Tab-separated table of C-alpha atoms in Angstrom:
chain	number	residue	atom	x	y	z
A	244	MET	CA	19.680	-9.393	-25.275
A	245	THR	CA	17.977	-12.054	-23.214
A	246	GLY	CA	14.558	-12.306	-21.785
A	247	PRO	CA	12.837	-9.533	-19.968
A	248	VAL	CA	14.545	-8.121	-16.740
A	249	LEU	CA	11.794	-5.702	-16.295
A	250	GLU	CA	7.931	-6.083	-17.014
A	251	ILE	CA	5.380	-3.269	-16.406
A	252	ILE	CA	1.924	-4.810	-16.567
A	253	GLY	CA	-1.334	-2.832	-16.855
A	254	VAL	CA	-0.134	0.139	-14.881
A	255	SER	CA	-2.693	2.980	-14.350
A	256	LYS	CA	-2.288	6.266	-12.286
A	257	ARG	CA	-4.675	8.947	-11.850
A	258	PHE	CA	-4.101	12.427	-10.310
A	259	GLY	CA	-7.674	13.992	-9.710
A	260	ALA	CA	-9.339	14.084	-12.965
A	261	ASN	CA	-6.057	13.616	-14.798
A	262	LEU	CA	-5.476	10.093	-15.932
A	263	ALA	CA	-1.584	10.167	-16.232
A	264	ASN	CA	-1.121	6.448	-17.005
A	265	ASP	CA	-3.769	4.378	-18.656
A	266	ASP	CA	-3.276	0.640	-18.622
A	267	ILE	CA	0.399	0.642	-19.748
A	268	SER	CA	2.297	-2.517	-20.286
A	269	MET	CA	5.969	-2.715	-21.420
A	270	ALA	CA	9.127	-4.858	-20.965
A	271	LEU	CA	12.788	-4.389	-20.876
A	272	ALA	CA	15.502	-6.795	-21.933
A	273	GLY	CA	18.956	-7.452	-20.517
A	274	GLY	CA	21.489	-5.107	-22.102
A	275	GLU	CA	18.653	-3.148	-23.950
A	276	VAL	CA	18.357	0.591	-24.409
A	277	VAL	CA	14.766	1.816	-24.548
A	278	ALA	CA	13.786	5.376	-25.233
A	279	LEU	CA	10.533	6.540	-23.798
A	280	LEU	CA	9.052	9.318	-25.907
A	281	GLY	CA	6.012	11.511	-25.674
A	282	GLU	CA	4.712	15.031	-25.545
A	283	ASN	CA	5.177	17.075	-22.196
A	284	GLY	CA	2.582	15.616	-19.919
A	285	ALA	CA	2.206	12.202	-21.801
A	286	GLY	CA	2.907	10.358	-18.562
A	287	LYS	CA	6.429	9.332	-19.000
A	288	THR	CA	8.057	10.643	-15.772
A	289	THR	CA	4.861	9.224	-13.920
A	290	LEU	CA	5.403	5.839	-15.258
A	291	MET	CA	9.177	5.842	-14.360
A	292	SER	CA	8.208	7.250	-10.887
A	293	ILE	CA	5.939	4.328	-10.314
A	294	LEU	CA	8.711	1.936	-11.446
A	295	PHE	CA	11.116	3.569	-9.052
A	296	GLY	CA	8.563	3.492	-6.157
A	297	HIS	CA	7.891	7.216	-5.842
A	298	TYR	CA	4.321	6.893	-6.766
A	299	MET	CA	1.783	4.144	-6.005
A	300	PRO	CA	-0.164	2.906	-9.088
A	301	ASP	CA	-3.838	2.616	-8.993
A	302	ALA	CA	-3.602	-0.558	-10.757
A	303	GLY	CA	-1.131	-2.806	-12.268
A	304	ARG	CA	2.257	-4.598	-11.291
A	305	VAL	CA	5.994	-4.200	-11.822
A	306	LEU	CA	8.233	-7.320	-12.055
A	307	ILE	CA	11.977	-7.404	-11.818
A	308	GLU	CA	13.378	-10.665	-13.202
A	309	GLY	CA	9.961	-12.243	-12.580
A	310	THR	CA	9.478	-11.141	-8.983
A	311	GLU	CA	6.764	-8.390	-8.241
A	312	VAL	CA	8.338	-5.353	-6.574
A	313	PRO	CA	6.402	-3.860	-3.685
A	314	GLN	CA	4.599	-0.689	-4.776
A	315	GLY	CA	5.336	2.761	-3.617
A	316	LYS	CA	8.670	1.951	-1.825
A	317	PRO	CA	11.866	3.316	-3.477
A	318	ARG	CA	14.096	1.312	-1.239
A	319	ALA	CA	12.414	-1.945	-2.497
A	320	ALA	CA	13.051	-0.840	-6.184
A	321	ILE	CA	16.746	-0.089	-5.217
A	322	ARG	CA	17.109	-3.513	-3.616
A	323	ALA	CA	15.631	-5.079	-6.760
A	324	GLY	CA	18.337	-3.358	-8.840
A	325	VAL	CA	16.604	-0.181	-10.222
A	326	GLY	CA	18.470	3.092	-10.294
A	327	MET	CA	17.168	6.510	-11.316
A	328	VAL	CA	18.734	9.651	-12.373
A	329	HIS	CA	16.401	12.536	-12.106
A	330	GLN	CA	16.450	15.550	-14.416
A	331	HIS	CA	16.961	17.919	-11.413
A	332	PHE	CA	19.824	16.262	-9.579
A	333	SER	CA	19.267	15.280	-5.828
A	334	LEU	CA	22.749	15.843	-4.663
A	335	ALA	CA	24.376	18.076	-1.889
A	336	PRO	CA	26.710	20.749	-3.440
A	337	ASN	CA	28.523	21.259	0.010
A	338	LEU	CA	29.592	17.304	0.082
A	339	THR	CA	32.272	15.599	-1.887
A	340	VAL	CA	31.565	13.221	-4.663
A	341	LEU	CA	32.326	10.228	-2.213
A	342	GLU	CA	29.976	11.612	0.396
A	343	ASN	CA	27.243	12.232	-1.996
A	344	VAL	CA	27.468	8.596	-3.349
A	345	MET	CA	27.567	7.204	0.075
A	346	THR	CA	24.662	9.215	1.595
A	347	GLY	CA	21.770	7.152	2.227
A	348	THR	CA	23.405	3.949	1.513
A	349	GLU	CA	26.322	3.206	4.000
A	350	ARG	CA	26.354	3.117	7.596
A	351	LEU	CA	28.426	5.735	9.421
A	352	TRP	CA	31.381	3.522	10.200
A	353	SER	CA	31.885	3.038	6.474
A	354	TRP	CA	32.869	6.589	6.131
A	355	ARG	CA	36.127	5.749	7.809
A	356	SER	CA	37.013	2.651	5.826
A	357	GLY	CA	38.540	2.665	2.367
A	358	ALA	CA	35.980	0.115	1.066
A	359	ALA	CA	33.655	2.542	-0.296
A	360	ARG	CA	36.310	4.566	-2.106
A	361	LYS	CA	37.583	1.375	-3.705
A	362	LYS	CA	34.107	0.441	-4.873
A	363	LEU	CA	33.349	3.942	-6.191
A	364	LEU	CA	36.787	3.927	-7.979
A	365	ALA	CA	36.208	0.497	-9.552
A	366	ILE	CA	32.658	1.509	-10.902
A	367	SER	CA	34.187	4.538	-12.245
A	368	GLU	CA	36.975	2.840	-14.001
A	369	ARG	CA	34.614	0.117	-15.299
A	370	PHE	CA	31.987	2.336	-17.035
A	371	GLY	CA	34.483	5.242	-17.976
A	372	LEU	CA	32.717	7.714	-15.516
A	373	LYS	CA	35.987	9.323	-14.137
A	374	VAL	CA	35.487	11.788	-11.403
A	375	ASP	CA	37.551	12.840	-8.216
A	376	PRO	CA	36.081	11.293	-5.182
A	377	ASP	CA	37.373	14.178	-3.059
A	378	ALA	CA	35.977	16.936	-5.276
A	379	ARG	CA	33.269	19.098	-3.824
A	380	LEU	CA	30.140	18.636	-5.710
A	381	GLY	CA	29.537	22.432	-6.158
A	382	ASP	CA	32.803	22.827	-7.815
A	383	LEU	CA	31.833	20.324	-10.815
A	384	SER	CA	30.310	21.059	-14.017
A	385	VAL	CA	26.821	20.018	-14.820
A	386	GLY	CA	28.002	17.069	-16.828
A	387	GLU	CA	30.300	15.989	-13.960
A	388	GLN	CA	27.469	16.252	-11.505
A	389	GLN	CA	25.279	13.964	-13.656
A	390	ARG	CA	28.172	11.362	-13.719
A	391	VAL	CA	27.967	11.570	-9.882
A	392	GLU	CA	24.203	10.746	-10.003
A	393	ILE	CA	24.772	7.722	-12.287
A	394	LEU	CA	27.700	6.680	-10.096
A	395	LYS	CA	25.346	6.798	-7.057
A	396	ALA	CA	22.795	4.587	-8.734
A	397	LEU	CA	25.590	1.981	-9.834
A	398	TYR	CA	26.955	2.038	-6.394
A	399	ASN	CA	23.782	0.661	-5.117
A	400	ASP	CA	24.164	-2.342	-7.446
A	401	ALA	CA	21.569	-0.934	-10.154
A	402	ARG	CA	21.048	-3.409	-13.108
A	403	ILE	CA	18.277	-1.309	-14.535
A	404	LEU	CA	19.052	2.479	-14.886
A	405	ILE	CA	16.251	5.059	-15.571
A	406	LEU	CA	17.366	8.489	-16.953
A	407	ASP	CA	14.861	11.270	-16.964
A	408	GLU	CA	15.710	13.897	-19.660
A	409	PRO	CA	19.393	13.182	-19.293
A	410	THR	CA	20.600	15.717	-21.737
A	411	ALA	CA	18.311	18.506	-20.802
A	412	VAL	CA	21.044	20.551	-19.133
A	413	LEU	CA	24.092	19.164	-21.119
A	414	THR	CA	26.180	20.695	-23.927
A	415	ASN	CA	26.262	18.855	-27.276
A	416	ILE	CA	29.687	17.369	-26.317
A	417	GLU	CA	28.551	16.317	-22.925
A	418	ALA	CA	25.564	14.679	-24.332
A	419	GLU	CA	27.606	12.639	-26.891
A	420	ARG	CA	29.945	11.616	-24.062
A	421	LEU	CA	26.857	10.455	-21.962
A	422	PHE	CA	25.526	8.317	-24.706
A	423	THR	CA	28.898	6.743	-25.314
A	424	THR	CA	28.997	5.751	-21.790
A	425	LEU	CA	25.297	4.585	-21.793
A	426	ARG	CA	26.058	2.347	-24.880
A	427	LYS	CA	29.111	0.977	-22.917
A	428	MET	CA	26.917	0.138	-20.003
A	429	ALA	CA	24.413	-1.693	-22.069
A	430	ARG	CA	27.391	-3.823	-23.736
A	431	GLN	CA	28.238	-4.838	-20.158
A	432	GLY	CA	24.729	-6.018	-19.415
A	433	LEU	CA	23.019	-3.072	-17.904
A	434	SER	CA	19.457	-2.310	-19.066
A	435	LEU	CA	18.464	1.344	-19.641
A	436	ILE	CA	15.461	3.422	-20.109
A	437	PHE	CA	15.849	7.068	-20.896
A	438	ILE	CA	13.171	9.842	-21.304
A	439	SER	CA	13.735	12.376	-23.995
A	440	HIS	CA	12.186	14.722	-26.299
A	441	LYS	CA	15.225	14.876	-28.609
A	442	LEU	CA	14.596	12.722	-31.706
A	443	ASP	CA	18.177	12.898	-32.857
A	444	GLU	CA	19.641	11.245	-29.746
A	445	VAL	CA	16.619	8.844	-29.426
A	446	MET	CA	17.432	7.530	-32.887
A	447	ALA	CA	21.155	7.475	-32.327
A	448	ALA	CA	21.040	5.666	-28.661
A	449	ALA	CA	18.001	3.590	-28.508
A	450	ASP	CA	17.425	-0.066	-29.480
A	451	ARG	CA	13.720	0.320	-29.160
A	452	ILE	CA	11.405	3.348	-28.763
A	453	VAL	CA	8.085	3.419	-26.708
A	454	VAL	CA	5.776	6.245	-27.444
A	455	LEU	CA	3.229	7.469	-24.978
A	456	ARG	CA	0.515	9.942	-25.795
A	457	GLY	CA	-2.237	11.231	-23.339
A	458	GLY	CA	-1.188	8.660	-20.772
A	459	LYS	CA	-1.504	5.708	-23.190
A	460	MET	CA	1.148	3.642	-24.921
A	461	VAL	CA	0.355	4.135	-28.633
A	462	ALA	CA	3.411	2.766	-30.377
A	463	GLU	CA	6.433	0.679	-30.010
A	464	ARG	CA	9.200	0.711	-32.824
A	465	LYS	CA	12.742	-0.627	-33.210
A	466	ALA	CA	15.061	2.445	-33.800
A	467	SER	CA	16.386	0.764	-36.990
A	468	GLU	CA	12.684	0.612	-38.473
A	469	THR	CA	11.309	4.170	-37.875
A	470	SER	CA	12.200	7.775	-38.548
A	471	LYS	CA	12.226	11.166	-36.804
A	472	ALA	CA	9.238	12.153	-38.976
A	473	GLU	CA	7.134	9.223	-37.846
A	474	LEU	CA	8.143	9.513	-34.300
A	475	ALA	CA	7.126	13.203	-34.021
A	476	GLU	CA	3.798	12.320	-35.671
A	477	LEU	CA	3.171	9.418	-33.193
A	478	MET	CA	4.050	11.673	-30.252
A	479	VAL	CA	1.471	14.481	-30.990
A	480	GLY	CA	-0.969	12.639	-33.190
A	481	ARG	CA	-0.521	14.733	-36.231
A	482	ARG	CA	2.180	15.740	-38.577
A	483	VAL	CA	4.592	18.114	-36.941
A	484	THR	CA	6.463	21.048	-39.017
A	485	ARG	CA	8.618	23.703	-37.394
A	486	PRO	CA	7.910	27.280	-38.516
A	487	VAL	CA	10.276	28.996	-41.144
A	488	ARG	CA	11.804	32.505	-40.462
A	489	GLU	CA	10.707	34.871	-43.315
A	490	PRO	CA	12.854	37.739	-44.551
A	491	SER	CA	12.111	40.984	-42.864
A	492	THR	CA	13.408	44.524	-42.384
A	493	PRO	CA	14.101	45.314	-38.695
A	494	GLY	CA	13.161	48.663	-37.414
A	495	ALA	CA	14.691	51.113	-35.030
A	496	VAL	CA	17.135	50.135	-32.205
A	497	ALA	CA	14.954	48.971	-29.280
A	498	LEU	CA	17.874	47.963	-26.924
A	499	GLU	CA	21.472	48.717	-27.016
A	500	ALA	CA	24.268	47.720	-24.632
A	501	ALA	CA	27.669	49.528	-24.777
A	502	ASP	CA	30.674	48.056	-23.055
A	503	VAL	CA	28.450	46.771	-20.181
A	504	THR	CA	30.080	44.707	-17.306
A	505	VAL	CA	28.342	42.959	-14.516
A	506	ARG	CA	30.485	41.944	-11.483
A	507	THR	CA	29.094	39.716	-8.790
A	508	GLY	CA	31.077	37.931	-6.046
A	509	GLY	CA	34.255	39.653	-7.009
A	510	ILE	CA	34.117	38.271	-10.560
A	511	ASP	CA	33.236	39.847	-13.767
A	512	ARG	CA	30.401	37.663	-15.264
A	513	LEU	CA	29.849	40.014	-18.134
A	514	LYS	CA	32.966	41.735	-19.565
A	515	SER	CA	32.366	44.914	-21.575
A	516	ILE	CA	29.654	43.391	-23.712
A	517	SER	CA	28.028	45.308	-26.675
A	518	PHE	CA	25.163	44.651	-28.830
A	519	ARG	CA	22.019	46.216	-30.577
A	520	LEU	CA	18.665	44.599	-30.704
A	521	ARG	CA	16.114	46.102	-33.256
A	522	GLN	CA	12.345	46.062	-33.422
A	523	GLY	CA	11.135	43.178	-35.615
A	524	GLU	CA	14.395	41.329	-35.232
A	525	ILE	CA	15.541	38.133	-33.349
A	526	LEU	CA	19.079	38.515	-32.162
A	527	GLY	CA	20.450	35.112	-31.181
A	528	ILE	CA	23.044	34.644	-28.310
A	529	ILE	CA	24.761	31.330	-28.424
A	530	GLY	CA	27.088	29.737	-26.154
A	531	VAL	CA	28.071	26.785	-23.862
A	532	SER	CA	26.390	26.890	-20.471
A	533	GLY	CA	28.072	28.871	-17.897
A	534	ASN	CA	29.628	31.514	-20.102
A	535	GLY	CA	27.546	34.550	-18.915
A	536	GLN	CA	24.028	33.763	-20.626
A	537	ALA	CA	22.234	33.491	-17.233
A	538	THR	CA	23.833	36.795	-16.149
A	539	LEU	CA	22.865	38.570	-19.243
A	540	ALA	CA	19.253	37.298	-18.923
A	541	HIS	CA	19.086	38.453	-15.305
A	542	LEU	CA	20.502	41.849	-16.153
A	543	LEU	CA	17.949	42.427	-18.761
A	544	SER	CA	15.165	41.103	-16.605
A	545	GLY	CA	15.965	43.623	-13.759
A	546	MET	CA	17.394	41.009	-11.275
A	547	LEU	CA	21.135	42.306	-11.568
A	548	ALA	CA	22.653	45.616	-11.806
A	549	ARG	CA	25.452	46.449	-14.119
A	550	SER	CA	28.940	47.634	-12.820
A	551	ALA	CA	30.023	49.601	-15.748
A	552	GLY	CA	28.759	50.594	-19.367
A	553	ASP	CA	25.435	51.957	-20.649
A	554	LEU	CA	22.075	50.568	-21.541
A	555	LEU	CA	19.944	52.448	-23.890
A	556	LEU	CA	16.176	51.678	-24.336
A	557	PHE	CA	14.896	53.252	-27.697
A	558	GLY	CA	17.937	55.614	-27.654
A	559	LYS	CA	17.644	56.717	-24.246
A	560	ALA	CA	19.989	56.029	-21.512
A	561	ILE	CA	18.526	54.171	-18.585
A	562	GLY	CA	19.729	53.334	-15.082
A	563	ASN	CA	19.680	49.999	-13.340
A	564	LEU	CA	16.161	48.606	-13.877
A	565	GLY	CA	14.307	46.641	-11.210
A	566	VAL	CA	11.767	43.925	-12.149
A	567	THR	CA	8.885	46.204	-11.874
A	568	ASP	CA	10.530	48.738	-14.061
A	569	VAL	CA	11.129	46.069	-16.581
A	570	VAL	CA	7.362	45.223	-16.935
A	571	GLU	CA	6.459	48.941	-16.947
A	572	ALA	CA	9.118	49.494	-19.758
A	573	GLY	CA	7.332	46.753	-21.893
A	574	ILE	CA	10.046	44.136	-21.642
A	575	GLY	CA	8.705	40.562	-21.460
A	576	ARG	CA	10.801	37.685	-20.007
A	577	ILE	CA	10.982	33.888	-20.472
A	578	PRO	CA	13.341	32.800	-17.844
A	579	GLU	CA	15.862	30.014	-18.334
A	580	ASP	CA	14.458	28.120	-15.189
A	581	ARG	CA	10.715	28.234	-15.625
A	582	ASN	CA	10.190	26.357	-12.212
A	583	GLU	CA	12.450	28.682	-10.195
A	584	GLU	CA	12.071	31.959	-11.881
A	585	GLY	CA	8.945	31.626	-14.173
A	586	VAL	CA	6.151	30.476	-11.801
A	587	ILE	CA	5.262	29.741	-8.333
A	588	GLY	CA	4.337	26.087	-8.420
A	589	GLU	CA	1.977	26.088	-5.434
A	590	MET	CA	-0.088	28.857	-6.798
A	591	ALA	CA	-3.027	28.544	-9.102
A	592	ILE	CA	-2.661	28.988	-12.922
A	593	TRP	CA	-4.777	32.147	-12.863
A	594	GLU	CA	-2.544	33.620	-10.026
A	595	ASN	CA	0.608	32.960	-12.024
A	596	THR	CA	-0.757	34.580	-15.079
A	597	VAL	CA	-1.459	37.876	-13.266
A	598	LEU	CA	1.464	37.749	-10.956
A	599	GLU	CA	3.671	40.341	-12.836
A	600	ARG	CA	0.750	42.783	-13.134
A	601	ILE	CA	-1.055	42.128	-10.023
A	602	ALA	CA	-1.213	45.953	-9.239
A	603	ALA	CA	-2.824	46.768	-12.546
A	604	PRO	CA	-6.358	48.260	-12.483
A	605	ALA	CA	-7.432	45.291	-14.636
A	606	PHE	CA	-6.622	42.771	-11.783
A	607	SER	CA	-6.792	44.709	-8.538
A	608	ARG	CA	-8.765	47.577	-6.997
A	609	ARG	CA	-8.107	49.261	-3.693
A	610	GLY	CA	-5.538	46.643	-2.648
A	611	PHE	CA	-7.967	43.618	-3.452
A	612	VAL	CA	-7.247	41.176	-6.218
A	613	ASN	CA	-9.992	40.795	-8.779
A	614	ARG	CA	-10.225	36.978	-8.732
A	615	LYS	CA	-12.968	36.849	-11.442
A	616	ALA	CA	-10.906	39.057	-13.805
A	617	GLY	CA	-7.803	36.900	-13.079
A	618	MET	CA	-9.650	33.648	-13.914
A	619	ALA	CA	-11.010	35.081	-17.123
A	620	PHE	CA	-7.578	36.279	-18.131
A	621	ALA	CA	-6.086	32.682	-17.237
A	622	ARG	CA	-8.880	31.127	-19.450
A	623	GLU	CA	-7.808	33.469	-22.403
A	624	ILE	CA	-4.226	32.402	-22.122
A	625	ILE	CA	-5.120	28.742	-21.724
A	626	ASP	CA	-7.240	28.715	-24.867
A	627	GLY	CA	-5.035	31.132	-26.899
A	628	PHE	CA	-1.816	29.185	-26.153
A	629	ASP	CA	-3.054	25.609	-25.950
A	630	VAL	CA	-2.178	25.250	-22.314
A	631	ARG	CA	-3.268	21.567	-21.400
A	632	GLY	CA	-3.492	20.040	-17.958
A	633	GLY	CA	-6.498	21.701	-16.244
A	634	GLY	CA	-8.379	24.861	-15.578
A	635	PRO	CA	-7.280	28.298	-14.024
A	636	ALA	CA	-7.738	26.972	-10.385
A	637	ILE	CA	-5.309	24.214	-10.397
A	638	ARG	CA	-1.827	24.448	-9.028
A	639	THR	CA	0.764	25.375	-11.681
A	640	ARG	CA	3.222	22.641	-10.534
A	641	LEU	CA	0.720	20.031	-11.989
A	642	LEU	CA	1.342	21.238	-15.525
A	643	SER	CA	3.963	19.540	-17.650
A	644	GLY	CA	7.114	21.541	-18.534
A	645	GLY	CA	5.701	22.384	-22.092
A	646	ASN	CA	2.438	23.595	-20.777
A	647	MET	CA	4.212	25.620	-18.114
A	648	GLN	CA	6.351	27.225	-20.875
A	649	LYS	CA	3.249	27.987	-22.896
A	650	LEU	CA	1.614	29.666	-19.913
A	651	ILE	CA	4.748	31.939	-19.318
A	652	LEU	CA	4.868	32.613	-23.019
A	653	GLY	CA	1.119	33.545	-23.207
A	654	ARG	CA	1.287	35.676	-20.189
A	655	ASN	CA	4.213	37.818	-21.903
A	656	LEU	CA	3.039	37.957	-25.378
A	657	HIS	CA	-0.522	38.920	-24.575
A	658	TRP	CA	0.571	42.354	-23.774
A	659	ARG	CA	2.479	42.820	-27.130
A	660	PRO	CA	5.915	43.519	-25.410
A	661	ARG	CA	8.348	45.927	-27.137
A	662	ILE	CA	11.185	43.703	-26.132
A	663	LEU	CA	11.152	40.051	-25.158
A	664	ILE	CA	14.088	38.267	-23.367
A	665	ALA	CA	13.642	34.613	-24.220
A	666	ALA	CA	16.241	32.363	-22.321
A	667	GLN	CA	16.371	28.555	-23.350
A	668	PRO	CA	12.770	28.896	-24.363
A	669	ALA	CA	12.343	25.446	-25.842
A	670	ARG	CA	14.671	23.508	-23.455
A	671	GLY	CA	13.177	20.211	-22.336
A	672	LEU	CA	10.185	20.536	-24.584
A	673	ASP	CA	8.626	17.843	-27.048
A	674	GLU	CA	8.718	18.345	-30.676
A	675	GLY	CA	5.171	19.738	-30.758
A	676	ALA	CA	5.709	22.224	-28.007
A	677	VAL	CA	8.962	23.312	-29.610
A	678	ALA	CA	7.226	24.092	-32.856
A	679	ALA	CA	4.467	26.074	-31.034
A	680	VAL	CA	7.026	28.076	-29.060
A	681	HIS	CA	9.063	29.008	-32.191
A	682	ALA	CA	5.886	29.879	-34.107
A	683	ARG	CA	4.908	32.286	-31.201
A	684	LEU	CA	8.432	33.928	-31.237
A	685	LEU	CA	8.296	34.283	-35.055
A	686	GLU	CA	4.977	35.866	-34.700
A	687	ALA	CA	6.150	38.345	-32.003
A	688	ARG	CA	8.931	39.183	-34.443
A	689	ARG	CA	6.427	40.003	-37.335
A	690	GLN	CA	4.467	42.284	-34.895
A	691	GLY	CA	7.607	44.332	-34.340
A	692	THR	CA	8.786	42.841	-30.952
A	693	ALA	CA	12.623	42.941	-30.539
A	694	VAL	CA	13.402	39.403	-29.463
A	695	LEU	CA	16.687	38.540	-27.705
A	696	LEU	CA	16.979	34.635	-28.058
A	697	ILE	CA	19.456	33.154	-25.529
A	698	SER	CA	20.045	29.507	-26.361
A	699	GLU	CA	22.648	26.700	-26.297
A	700	ASP	CA	20.643	24.805	-29.287
A	701	LEU	CA	22.576	25.584	-32.497
A	702	ASP	CA	19.719	24.457	-34.629
A	703	GLU	CA	17.282	26.683	-32.792
A	704	VAL	CA	19.346	29.826	-33.056
A	705	ILE	CA	20.148	29.221	-36.826
A	706	ALA	CA	16.370	28.551	-37.381
A	707	LEU	CA	15.018	31.715	-35.632
A	708	ALA	CA	17.692	34.310	-35.345
A	709	ASP	CA	18.368	37.139	-38.028
A	710	ARG	CA	21.743	37.845	-36.435
A	711	ILE	CA	23.911	35.737	-34.097
A	712	GLN	CA	26.554	36.661	-31.326
A	713	ALA	CA	28.579	33.980	-29.364
A	714	ILE	CA	29.207	34.518	-25.629
A	715	VAL	CA	32.428	33.081	-24.283
A	716	GLY	CA	33.849	33.728	-20.816
A	717	GLY	CA	31.469	36.546	-20.338
A	718	ARG	CA	32.533	38.333	-23.666
A	719	LEU	CA	30.343	38.690	-26.719
A	720	SER	CA	31.511	38.090	-30.376
A	721	PRO	CA	30.688	40.690	-33.202
A	722	PRO	CA	27.473	39.625	-34.834
A	723	VAL	CA	27.134	37.464	-37.820
A	724	ALA	CA	24.129	37.162	-40.161
A	725	ALA	CA	22.163	34.131	-39.951
A	726	GLU	CA	22.442	33.464	-43.638
A	727	SER	CA	26.305	33.181	-43.216
A	728	ALA	CA	26.096	31.067	-40.123
A	729	ASP	CA	26.245	27.332	-39.997
A	730	ALA	CA	26.824	24.825	-37.255
A	731	ARG	CA	30.574	24.611	-37.846
A	732	ARG	CA	31.121	28.480	-37.778
A	733	LEU	CA	29.058	28.784	-34.805
A	734	GLY	CA	30.688	25.919	-32.987
A	735	LEU	CA	34.181	27.770	-33.573
A	736	MET	CA	32.619	31.061	-32.282
A	737	MET	CA	31.460	29.158	-29.177
A	738	ALA	CA	34.986	27.894	-28.624
A	739	GLY	CA	36.247	31.602	-28.615
A	740	GLU	CA	38.078	31.477	-31.922
A	741	TRP	CA	36.591	34.850	-33.001
A	742	GLN	CA	38.646	36.420	-30.078
A	743	GLU	CA	41.853	35.078	-31.947
A	744	THR	CA	40.511	36.511	-35.127
A	745	LEU	CA	39.957	40.039	-33.754
A	746	GLU	CA	43.481	40.144	-32.044
A	747	ALA	CA	45.177	39.165	-35.344
A	748	GLY	CA	43.333	42.241	-36.768
A	749	HIS	CA	40.909	40.322	-39.081
A	750	ALA	CA	37.262	40.844	-39.314
A	751	ILE	CA	34.800	37.977	-39.115
């Protein structure tokens, strides 16, 4: 590592009353990998957005190799050698890989030349990011789409690469491959900053770790000289411990699926699945992304209809439920995509808290919404679930991911749902927020709620679930008790090996 290729000096940024970045200074050396760590809302993405020119800082400077970069101009940042890979990809699914990489970079005549293709293939080979230039982006896996985002930045001759939550939507295997690639990039002289909440990957991949809390830089550590426990404490300002699942005796069967099939677009997304979910129990559904988890969550949330099979609610056969029916039946839901399915970002916090129950007498009368009651309810949720980032009247999109998740959780758990569908409830959350969400789920279990936990995180499922089933290709494995499940066994189940076991006539 040489001298600094990047210097951030005294950067501050305010959004209204919220001071997102408070006089932050940091540097990045050539060939160095720096992890930017902090709670949801600590100011990490804001700082990187300033570096990339998306935001104009209120104070401070950004220098690349000693030269100040014009503020608030992404093109100036790109010309200076900065590339950014966003958590939510900014790619066109109907275009090819090559077209996506070239869009916004090349002149139209370049589309008819082979120069761009040769450059892309050379970069792909150099960094081990192999993709088919002619593949349609929409046909690629999430991991492959992320490679395209990285290739787009490298195509623009990026020497400094910023990755915002790069593993948030990746499987464990895809995440391992990504960090192998990133380390290879660093050895070849690229400098990298990645934002993450996952302490394991931070410790494994970073040379140095910068911790933000409340918009301030509170610590800087070499990865070789710190620990996960210290980093967690630095992030939240206190010692963090995850809650422990206590033994319990489940009650009656709350929800049962018997040979349920869901067919959409001419394809069976769920194939004759069966499960039983009891009161006071957490049933974990584990699997690699794209194997039917989203379909299952949408079915039980009233967003999809089944094509065959039976659903029973407390022993009573039910038809296809709509979203309103689900709420009235006492089923709460934490959707996988909180931004698209959980809240409406442009609406105020109080509006989102009452959104699913807007017709209830508590919040409306004679067709008019009772704003005062809605505001009071939102304050109750904000206080009770530690939702930080503003009062009931601010726009929900201004909340961090963790605080948005706590809002959704509070909105559901306040009503003591009989059944809770929790899809990826801790995805993209910091250590403190994960502990808070897990504690709330276990509290709901203690109070008798039947919780269906759909997750791709093995550690999360092992820690929370009483029984676990794997979903592979739209099929569900038989359940296994959490006490007999470990990462290796669940990994084999996620690979579908239970199907071979059943076909051979052996029980798991």
